CSV table of C-alpha atoms in Angstrom, one decimal:
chain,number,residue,atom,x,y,z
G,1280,UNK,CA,-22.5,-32.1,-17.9
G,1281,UNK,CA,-20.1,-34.4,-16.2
G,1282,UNK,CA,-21.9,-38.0,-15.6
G,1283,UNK,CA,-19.5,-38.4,-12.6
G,1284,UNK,CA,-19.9,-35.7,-10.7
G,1285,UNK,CA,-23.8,-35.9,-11.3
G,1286,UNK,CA,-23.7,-39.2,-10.0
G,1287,UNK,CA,-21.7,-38.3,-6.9
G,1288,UNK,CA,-24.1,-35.2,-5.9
G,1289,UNK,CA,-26.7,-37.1,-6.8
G,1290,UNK,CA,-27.6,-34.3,-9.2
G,1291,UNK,CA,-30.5,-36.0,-12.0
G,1292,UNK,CA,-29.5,-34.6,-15.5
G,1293,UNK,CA,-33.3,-34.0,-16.6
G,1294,UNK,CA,-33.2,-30.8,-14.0
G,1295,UNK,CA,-30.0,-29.0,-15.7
G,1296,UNK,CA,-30.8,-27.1,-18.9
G,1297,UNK,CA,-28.9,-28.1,-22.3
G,1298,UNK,CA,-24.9,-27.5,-22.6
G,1299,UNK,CA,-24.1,-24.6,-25.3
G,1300,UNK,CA,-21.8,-22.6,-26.5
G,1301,UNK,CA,-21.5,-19.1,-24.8
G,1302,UNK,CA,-22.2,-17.4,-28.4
G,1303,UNK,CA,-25.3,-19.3,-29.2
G,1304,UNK,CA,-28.7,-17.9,-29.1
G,1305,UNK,CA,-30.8,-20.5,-26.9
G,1306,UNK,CA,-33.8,-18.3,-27.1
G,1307,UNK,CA,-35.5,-14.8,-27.2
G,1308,UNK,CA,-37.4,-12.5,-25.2
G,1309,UNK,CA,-41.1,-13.7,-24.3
G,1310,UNK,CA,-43.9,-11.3,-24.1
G,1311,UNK,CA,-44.8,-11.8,-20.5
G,1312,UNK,CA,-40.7,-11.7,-19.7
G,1313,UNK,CA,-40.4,-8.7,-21.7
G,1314,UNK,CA,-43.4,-7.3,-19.7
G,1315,UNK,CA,-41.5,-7.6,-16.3
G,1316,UNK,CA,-37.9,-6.6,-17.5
G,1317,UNK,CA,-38.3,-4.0,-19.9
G,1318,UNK,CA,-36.8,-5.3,-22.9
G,1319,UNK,CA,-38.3,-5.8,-26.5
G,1320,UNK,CA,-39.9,-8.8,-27.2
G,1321,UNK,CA,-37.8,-11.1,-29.5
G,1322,UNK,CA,-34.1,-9.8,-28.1
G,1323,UNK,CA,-32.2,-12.8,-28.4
G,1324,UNK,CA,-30.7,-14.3,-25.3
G,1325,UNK,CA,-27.6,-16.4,-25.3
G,1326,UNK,CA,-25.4,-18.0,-22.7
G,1327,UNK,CA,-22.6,-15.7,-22.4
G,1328,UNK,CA,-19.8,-16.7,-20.0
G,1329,UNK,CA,-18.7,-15.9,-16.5
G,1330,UNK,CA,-17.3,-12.8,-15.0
G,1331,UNK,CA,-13.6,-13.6,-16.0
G,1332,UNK,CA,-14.1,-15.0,-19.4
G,1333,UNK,CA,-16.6,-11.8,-20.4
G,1334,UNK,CA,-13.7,-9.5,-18.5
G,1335,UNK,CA,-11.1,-11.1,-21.2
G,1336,UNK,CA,-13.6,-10.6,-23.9
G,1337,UNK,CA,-14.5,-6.7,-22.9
G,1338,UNK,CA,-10.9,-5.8,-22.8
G,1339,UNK,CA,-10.6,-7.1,-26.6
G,1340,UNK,CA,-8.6,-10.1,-25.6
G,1341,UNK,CA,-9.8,-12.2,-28.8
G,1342,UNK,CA,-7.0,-14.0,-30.5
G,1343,UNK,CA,-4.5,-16.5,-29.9
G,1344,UNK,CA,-1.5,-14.5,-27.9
G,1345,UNK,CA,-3.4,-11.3,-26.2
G,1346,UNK,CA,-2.9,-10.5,-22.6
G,1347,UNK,CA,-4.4,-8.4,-20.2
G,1348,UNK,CA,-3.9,-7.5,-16.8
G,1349,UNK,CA,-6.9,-5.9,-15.1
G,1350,UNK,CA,-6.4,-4.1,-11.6
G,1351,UNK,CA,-9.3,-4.3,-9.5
G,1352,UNK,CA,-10.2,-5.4,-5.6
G,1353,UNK,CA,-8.5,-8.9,-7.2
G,1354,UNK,CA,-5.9,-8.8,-10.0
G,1355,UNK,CA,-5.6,-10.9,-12.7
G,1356,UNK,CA,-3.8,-11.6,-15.7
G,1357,UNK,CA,-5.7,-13.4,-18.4
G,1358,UNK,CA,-5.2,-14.4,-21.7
G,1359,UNK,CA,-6.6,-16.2,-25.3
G,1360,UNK,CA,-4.8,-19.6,-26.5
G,1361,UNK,CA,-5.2,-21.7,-28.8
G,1362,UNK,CA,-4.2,-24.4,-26.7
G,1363,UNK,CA,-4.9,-25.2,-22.9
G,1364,UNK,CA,-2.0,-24.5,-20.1
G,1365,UNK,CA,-2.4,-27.5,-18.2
G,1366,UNK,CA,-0.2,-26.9,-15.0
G,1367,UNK,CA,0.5,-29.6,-13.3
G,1368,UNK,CA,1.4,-27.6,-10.1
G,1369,UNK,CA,-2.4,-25.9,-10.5
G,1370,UNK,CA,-0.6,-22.4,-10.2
G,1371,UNK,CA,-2.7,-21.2,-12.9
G,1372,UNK,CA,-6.4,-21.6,-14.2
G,1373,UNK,CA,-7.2,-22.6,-18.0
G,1374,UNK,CA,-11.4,-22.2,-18.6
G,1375,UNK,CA,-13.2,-22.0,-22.1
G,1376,UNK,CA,-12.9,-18.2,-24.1
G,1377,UNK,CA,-16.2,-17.2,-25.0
G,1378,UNK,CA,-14.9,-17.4,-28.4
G,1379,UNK,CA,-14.6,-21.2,-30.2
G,1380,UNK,CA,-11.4,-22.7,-30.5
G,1381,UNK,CA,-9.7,-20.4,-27.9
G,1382,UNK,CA,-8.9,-21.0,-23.8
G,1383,UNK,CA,-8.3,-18.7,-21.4
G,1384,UNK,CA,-5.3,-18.7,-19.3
G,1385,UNK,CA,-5.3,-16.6,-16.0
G,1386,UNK,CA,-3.7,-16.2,-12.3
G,1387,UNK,CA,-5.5,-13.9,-10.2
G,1388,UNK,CA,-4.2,-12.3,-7.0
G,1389,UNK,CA,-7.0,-12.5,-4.3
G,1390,UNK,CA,-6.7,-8.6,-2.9
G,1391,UNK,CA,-4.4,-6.4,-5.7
G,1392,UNK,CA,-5.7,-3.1,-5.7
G,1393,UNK,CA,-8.0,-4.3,-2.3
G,1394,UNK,CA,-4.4,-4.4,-0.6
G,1395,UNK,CA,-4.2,-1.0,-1.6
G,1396,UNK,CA,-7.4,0.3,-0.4
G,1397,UNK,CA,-6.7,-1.1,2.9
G,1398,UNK,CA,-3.7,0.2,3.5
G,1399,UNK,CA,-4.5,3.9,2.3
G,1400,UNK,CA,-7.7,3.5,4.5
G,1401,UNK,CA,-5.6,3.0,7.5
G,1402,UNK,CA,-2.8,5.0,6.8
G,1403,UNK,CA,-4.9,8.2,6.3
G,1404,UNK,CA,-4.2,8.5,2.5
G,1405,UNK,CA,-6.9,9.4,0.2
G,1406,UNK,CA,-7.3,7.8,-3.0
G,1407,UNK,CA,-8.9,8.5,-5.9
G,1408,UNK,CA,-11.3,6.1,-7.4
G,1409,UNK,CA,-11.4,4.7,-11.0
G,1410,UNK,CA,-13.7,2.8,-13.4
G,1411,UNK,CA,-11.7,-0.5,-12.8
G,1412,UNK,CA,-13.9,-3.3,-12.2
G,1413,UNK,CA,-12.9,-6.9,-10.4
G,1414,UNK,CA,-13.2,-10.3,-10.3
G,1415,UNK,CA,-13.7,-12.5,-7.1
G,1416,UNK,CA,-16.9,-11.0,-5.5
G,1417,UNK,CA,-17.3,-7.3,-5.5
G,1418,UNK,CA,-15.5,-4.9,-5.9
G,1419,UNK,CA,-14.8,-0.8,-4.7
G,1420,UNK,CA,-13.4,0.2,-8.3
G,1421,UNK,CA,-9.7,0.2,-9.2
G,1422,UNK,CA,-7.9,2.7,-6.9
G,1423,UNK,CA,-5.3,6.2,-8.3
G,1424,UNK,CA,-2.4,6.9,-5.9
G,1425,UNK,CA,-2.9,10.9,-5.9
G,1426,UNK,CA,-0.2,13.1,-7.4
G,1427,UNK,CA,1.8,14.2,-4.7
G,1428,UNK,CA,1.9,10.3,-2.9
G,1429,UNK,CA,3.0,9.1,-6.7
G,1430,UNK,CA,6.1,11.7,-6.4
G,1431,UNK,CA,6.7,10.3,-2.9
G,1432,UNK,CA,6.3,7.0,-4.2
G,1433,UNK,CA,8.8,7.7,-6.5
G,1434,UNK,CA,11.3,9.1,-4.5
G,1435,UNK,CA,11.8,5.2,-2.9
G,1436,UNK,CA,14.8,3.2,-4.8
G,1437,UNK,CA,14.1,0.6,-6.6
G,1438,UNK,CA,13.9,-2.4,-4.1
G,1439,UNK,CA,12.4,-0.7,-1.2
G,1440,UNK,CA,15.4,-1.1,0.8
G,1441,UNK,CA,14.7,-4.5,1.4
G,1442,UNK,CA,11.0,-4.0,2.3
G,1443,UNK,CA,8.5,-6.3,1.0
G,1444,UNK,CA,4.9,-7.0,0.9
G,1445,UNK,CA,3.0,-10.2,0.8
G,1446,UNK,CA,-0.3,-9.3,-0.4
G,1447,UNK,CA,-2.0,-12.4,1.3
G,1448,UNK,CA,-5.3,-10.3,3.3
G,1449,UNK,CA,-8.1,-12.1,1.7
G,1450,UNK,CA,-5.9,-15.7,1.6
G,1451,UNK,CA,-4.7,-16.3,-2.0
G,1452,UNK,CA,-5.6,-17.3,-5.6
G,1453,UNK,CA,-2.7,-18.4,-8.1
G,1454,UNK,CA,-0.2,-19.6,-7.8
G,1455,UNK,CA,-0.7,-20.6,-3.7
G,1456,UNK,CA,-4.4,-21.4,-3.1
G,1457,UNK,CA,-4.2,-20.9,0.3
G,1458,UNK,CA,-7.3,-19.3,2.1
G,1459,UNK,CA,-5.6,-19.0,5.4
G,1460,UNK,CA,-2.7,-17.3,4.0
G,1461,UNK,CA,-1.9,-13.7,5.2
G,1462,UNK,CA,-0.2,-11.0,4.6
G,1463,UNK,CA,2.7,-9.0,6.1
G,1464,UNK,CA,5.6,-6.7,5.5
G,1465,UNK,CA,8.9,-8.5,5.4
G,1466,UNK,CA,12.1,-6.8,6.5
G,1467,UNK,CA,10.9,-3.5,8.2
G,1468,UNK,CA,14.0,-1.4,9.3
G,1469,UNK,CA,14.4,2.2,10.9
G,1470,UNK,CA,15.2,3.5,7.6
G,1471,UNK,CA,11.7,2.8,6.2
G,1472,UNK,CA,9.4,5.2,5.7
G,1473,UNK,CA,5.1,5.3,4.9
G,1474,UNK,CA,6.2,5.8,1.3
G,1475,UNK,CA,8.6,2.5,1.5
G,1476,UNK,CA,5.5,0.5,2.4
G,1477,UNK,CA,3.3,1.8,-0.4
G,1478,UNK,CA,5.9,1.2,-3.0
G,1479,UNK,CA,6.3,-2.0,-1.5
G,1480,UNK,CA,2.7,-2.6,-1.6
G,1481,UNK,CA,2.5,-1.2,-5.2
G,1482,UNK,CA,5.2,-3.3,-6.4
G,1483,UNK,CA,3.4,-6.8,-5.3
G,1484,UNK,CA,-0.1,-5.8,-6.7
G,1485,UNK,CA,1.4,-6.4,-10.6
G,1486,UNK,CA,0.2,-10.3,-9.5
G,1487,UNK,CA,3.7,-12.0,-10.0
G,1488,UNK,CA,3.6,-15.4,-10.9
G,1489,UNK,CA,6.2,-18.0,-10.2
């Protein structure tokens, strides 16, 4: 625990249990616990990690190098490294990999697939729903574009004629950290169409850094 920041909340260290290592077992299952859970007596219990750090490890992002991008309400692309990504700028977030000797790097986008749901919600598209998870606080699943939308979808150049999305309806994560940003479409013109905006929308939910 940091000794500053106990001292400036006033925090006394003999109320915080010990610092370990997400993969060490700090106990097992008592009898009377066991009783009120379900779970055998003796199962070992260990710290584990938060949500984002245990998303990196359940997509088998283990070793120096692997990426993932995960597409829930929030997107995020995380990594494993070896060493920390210490950005001065704070566009990104660096936090401890469950597994020893590696970090994880990540930038998250506050409402990726949200933006989608909110949008098909209002635009009277139906959407299928996957097994995606999210990060940031709940999350309605990871959404599917149906069949025929995709083939509309597709039928937009490349570009969207000059339409763009700024995915900003929850504020914003990486690489802005702005809570009272919001979003908009940029660039609307006669020639745009319902399937212009979803591309558009579609396009900015990859969770571009720069």
């Amino acid at each position: 625990w940091s000794a500053e920041m106990l001292e400036a909340t006033g925090i006394p260290p003999s109320v915080l249990p010990e610092v370990l290592e997400s993969s060490t077992v700090a106990g097992t299952i008592t009898r009377e616990a066991a009783a009120e859970c379900g779970l055998a007596q003796g199962t070992p219990v260990v710290p584990g990690g938060g949500d984002g750090a245990c998303a990196t490890c359940g997509s088998g992002v283990v070793h120096d190098g692997e990426v993932y991008l995960s597409l829930g309400t929030s997107t995020w692309l995380g990594s494993a490294s070896r060493k920390p990504l210490l950005d001065p700028r704070m566009r990104t977030v660096t936090y401890g990999h469950l597994r020893r000797g590696l970090y994880s790097l990540c930038g998250s986008m506050q409402a990726g697939g949200g933006s989608l749901k909110w949008f098909a919600e209002n635009a009277g598209i139906g959407l299928g729903t996957g097994g995606g998870g999210s990060g940031g606080g709940g999350s309605a699943g990871a959404a599917e574009v149906p069949d025929p939308l995709a083939a509309e979808i597709d039928g937009v150049p490349q570009g969207c004629e000059g339409l763009l999305f700024l995915p900003y309806l929850m504020g914003e994560r990486s690489p802005w950290w702005n809570s009272a940003a919001r979003g908009c479409f940029v660039g609307l013109a006669m020639c745009h169409t319902r399937a212009h905006m979803l591309r558009a929308l579609c396009l900015q939910n990859l969770g571009r850094l720069e």
